[in-house]
Amino acid sequence: MKNNSTVDNLIENLTKRGLKCETHENQKNFILPGSDRMLNTKYVTTSFDSVYYIAYDSYGTKAYTSKTYTGLYSIINLPKTAECNIYRKDWTDHFFRINKHKTGIKFIDDNLTITSRSGWTPRDIISDSDVSTYLKIAKNFTPVKLIIQNDYISILQNLNDKKVIGIETDTWLYNDIDLDIFLNLGVQLIKNLTNACT
């Protein structure tokens, strides 16, 4: 009996949802002495309803070269200066988050921490219902962040040089239950926020 890898399981679980996947794998060996000469990267992408799904994993033998995440991304119509990261509020935010800003809306400020170098916040596009949807996602996947950034995803040509909205977790999500929660709630949240900007 064949043991499926997490990549195989992910592709199988996305395919049975009617999604066509693309798989990318790359292994690089650098001509360098020591332990920092290898980098393995694999990622799976698919798209639906103008939302792109990416599950990405890289492993490098050099410190800080490994990275794993799963995310949903789309294009959002906002000014160039509108950039932020949004997290579920946590007591550690006081120590570890910089450039924090409040919206002045109690439900948002009580539940979310918003960081932005420009000082922009999504107060005009995020509703209490959107905050609740985000909190449901955050309850199941920790950490998870909502991103609004310029030119954020370089591996997808359709998102290059665009204003991107995304929701992302530092985990490789591949099983049915996790995918159901992440895809259903994540797509709903991204569509709500992009529709609020049209």
Coordinates of C-alpha atoms in Angstrom, one line a residue:
M1 CA 0.0 0.0 0.0
K2 CA 1.4 3.4 -1.0
N3 CA 1.8 6.0 1.7
N4 CA 0.7 9.4 0.3
S5 CA 2.8 12.4 1.1
T6 CA 1.2 15.6 2.4
V7 CA 1.6 17.0 -1.2
D8 CA -0.3 14.1 -2.6
N9 CA -3.0 14.3 0.0
L10 CA -3.4 18.1 -0.6
I11 CA -3.7 17.6 -4.4
E12 CA -6.2 14.8 -3.9
N13 CA -8.3 16.8 -1.5
L14 CA -8.3 19.9 -3.8
T15 CA -9.0 17.8 -6.9
K16 CA -12.1 16.2 -5.4
R17 CA -13.4 19.7 -4.8
G18 CA -13.2 20.3 -8.5
L19 CA -10.0 22.4 -8.4
K20 CA -7.2 22.0 -10.9
C21 CA -3.8 22.1 -9.1
E22 CA -0.4 23.1 -10.3
T23 CA 2.6 21.6 -8.4
H24 CA 6.0 23.1 -8.3
E25 CA 9.1 21.5 -6.9
N26 CA 12.7 22.8 -7.0
Q27 CA 15.9 21.6 -5.5
K28 CA 19.0 23.7 -5.7
N29 CA 22.5 22.7 -4.7
F30 CA 24.9 25.6 -4.4
I31 CA 28.6 25.3 -4.9
L32 CA 29.4 26.5 -1.5
P33 CA 31.3 24.8 1.3
G34 CA 29.6 24.0 4.6
S35 CA 26.0 23.3 5.6
D36 CA 24.2 26.0 3.7
R37 CA 24.4 24.6 0.2
M38 CA 20.9 23.2 -0.4
L39 CA 17.4 24.6 -0.8
N40 CA 14.3 22.5 -1.5
T41 CA 11.1 24.3 -2.4
K42 CA 7.7 22.8 -3.2
Y43 CA 4.3 24.5 -3.5
V44 CA 0.9 23.8 -4.8
T45 CA -1.4 26.4 -6.3
T46 CA -5.0 26.6 -7.5
S47 CA -7.5 29.3 -8.1
F48 CA -11.3 29.8 -8.0
D49 CA -13.6 32.7 -7.9
S50 CA -10.6 35.1 -8.5
V51 CA -9.0 33.8 -5.3
Y52 CA -5.6 32.0 -5.4
Y53 CA -4.7 29.2 -3.0
I54 CA -1.0 28.5 -2.2
A55 CA 0.5 25.9 0.0
Y56 CA 4.2 26.6 0.2
D57 CA 7.1 24.8 1.9
S58 CA 10.8 25.4 1.6
Y59 CA 13.7 23.8 3.5
G60 CA 17.2 25.2 3.5
T61 CA 20.2 24.0 5.4
K62 CA 21.1 27.6 6.2
A63 CA 19.4 29.2 9.2
Y64 CA 16.3 31.3 8.4
T65 CA 15.9 29.8 4.9
S66 CA 13.0 27.5 5.8
K67 CA 9.5 28.7 5.4
T68 CA 6.0 27.1 5.4
Y69 CA 2.6 28.7 4.9
T70 CA -0.8 28.2 3.4
G71 CA -2.7 31.2 2.1
L72 CA -5.6 32.6 0.1
Y73 CA -4.9 35.7 -2.0
S74 CA -6.7 38.1 -4.3
I75 CA -6.4 41.5 -5.8
I76 CA -8.0 44.4 -3.9
N77 CA -8.8 47.9 -5.2
L78 CA -7.2 50.2 -2.6
P79 CA -4.7 53.1 -2.8
K80 CA -1.0 52.3 -2.8
T81 CA -0.6 53.6 0.8
A82 CA -3.3 51.2 2.1
E83 CA -1.2 48.5 3.6
C84 CA -1.5 46.6 6.9
N85 CA -1.3 43.2 8.7
I86 CA -4.1 42.1 10.9
Y87 CA -3.8 39.6 13.8
R88 CA -6.1 38.3 16.5
K89 CA -5.5 40.4 19.6
D90 CA -3.1 38.8 22.1
W91 CA -1.4 40.1 25.3
T92 CA 2.0 39.6 23.6
D93 CA 1.1 42.2 21.0
H94 CA 2.2 44.9 23.4
F95 CA 5.7 43.5 23.3
F96 CA 6.2 42.1 19.9
R97 CA 4.1 44.2 17.4
I98 CA 5.3 47.6 16.2
N99 CA 3.4 50.2 14.3
K100 CA 0.1 49.3 15.9
H101 CA -3.0 51.4 15.0
K102 CA -6.6 51.5 16.2
T103 CA -9.6 52.0 14.0
G104 CA -11.7 53.8 16.6
I105 CA -14.4 51.1 16.2
K106 CA -14.7 49.2 19.5
F107 CA -15.5 45.7 18.2
I108 CA -12.5 45.8 15.8
D109 CA -10.1 47.3 18.3
D110 CA -11.1 44.8 21.1
N111 CA -10.5 41.8 18.9
L112 CA -7.8 42.7 16.3
T113 CA -4.3 44.1 16.3
I114 CA -3.6 46.1 13.2
T115 CA 0.0 47.0 12.2
S116 CA 0.8 49.5 9.5
R117 CA 3.8 51.6 8.6
S118 CA 1.7 54.2 6.9
G119 CA -0.9 54.3 9.7
W120 CA -3.7 53.1 7.3
T121 CA -6.4 50.8 8.8
P122 CA -9.3 49.0 7.1
R123 CA -11.9 50.7 9.2
D124 CA -14.0 51.6 6.1
I125 CA -14.0 48.1 4.5
I126 CA -14.1 45.7 7.4
S127 CA -17.4 44.9 9.2
D128 CA -18.2 43.3 12.5
S129 CA -19.3 40.2 10.5
D130 CA -15.9 40.1 8.8
V131 CA -14.1 40.4 12.2
S132 CA -16.2 37.4 13.4
T133 CA -15.3 35.4 10.3
Y134 CA -11.6 36.1 10.8
L135 CA -11.9 35.1 14.5
K136 CA -13.4 31.8 13.5
I137 CA -10.5 31.1 11.2
A138 CA -8.0 32.2 13.9
K139 CA -9.6 29.9 16.3
N140 CA -8.8 26.9 14.1
F141 CA -5.3 28.0 12.8
T142 CA -2.7 29.7 14.9
P143 CA -1.0 31.9 13.9
V144 CA -3.1 33.4 11.1
K145 CA -2.9 36.9 9.7
L146 CA -4.8 39.0 7.2
I147 CA -2.6 40.9 4.8
I148 CA -3.2 43.9 2.6
Q149 CA 0.1 44.6 0.9
N150 CA 1.6 45.9 -2.4
D151 CA 3.2 43.2 -4.6
Y152 CA 3.1 40.6 -1.8
I153 CA 3.2 37.3 -3.7
S154 CA 5.9 36.9 -6.3
I155 CA 5.3 33.2 -7.2
L156 CA 2.0 34.0 -8.9
Q157 CA 2.3 36.0 -12.1
N158 CA -1.3 37.2 -11.9
L159 CA -0.6 38.9 -8.5
N160 CA 2.7 40.5 -9.5
D161 CA 2.7 44.3 -9.1
K162 CA -0.8 44.3 -7.6
K163 CA -2.4 45.3 -4.3
V164 CA -2.9 41.9 -2.7
I165 CA -5.3 40.9 0.1
G166 CA -4.6 37.5 1.7
I167 CA -5.2 35.4 4.7
E168 CA -2.3 33.1 5.7
T169 CA -1.2 30.7 8.3
D170 CA 2.3 29.3 9.0
T171 CA 1.1 25.7 8.5
W172 CA 0.8 23.4 5.5
L173 CA -2.9 22.7 5.4
Y174 CA -3.9 19.6 3.5
N175 CA -6.5 17.5 5.3
D176 CA -10.3 17.7 4.5
I177 CA -11.5 19.3 7.7
D178 CA -8.8 22.1 7.6
L179 CA -9.3 22.8 4.0
D180 CA -13.1 23.0 4.4
I181 CA -12.7 25.6 7.2
F182 CA -9.9 27.6 5.5
L183 CA -11.4 27.6 2.0
N184 CA -15.0 28.3 3.0
L185 CA -14.4 31.0 5.6
G186 CA -11.2 32.4 4.0
V187 CA -12.8 32.9 0.6
Q188 CA -15.9 34.4 2.1
L189 CA -13.8 36.9 4.1
I190 CA -11.6 37.9 1.1
K191 CA -14.6 38.4 -1.1
N192 CA -16.4 40.5 1.5
L193 CA -13.4 42.8 1.8
T194 CA -12.8 43.1 -2.0
N195 CA -16.4 43.8 -2.6
A196 CA -16.3 46.5 0.0
C197 CA -13.7 48.3 -2.2
T198 CA -15.6 48.2 -5.5

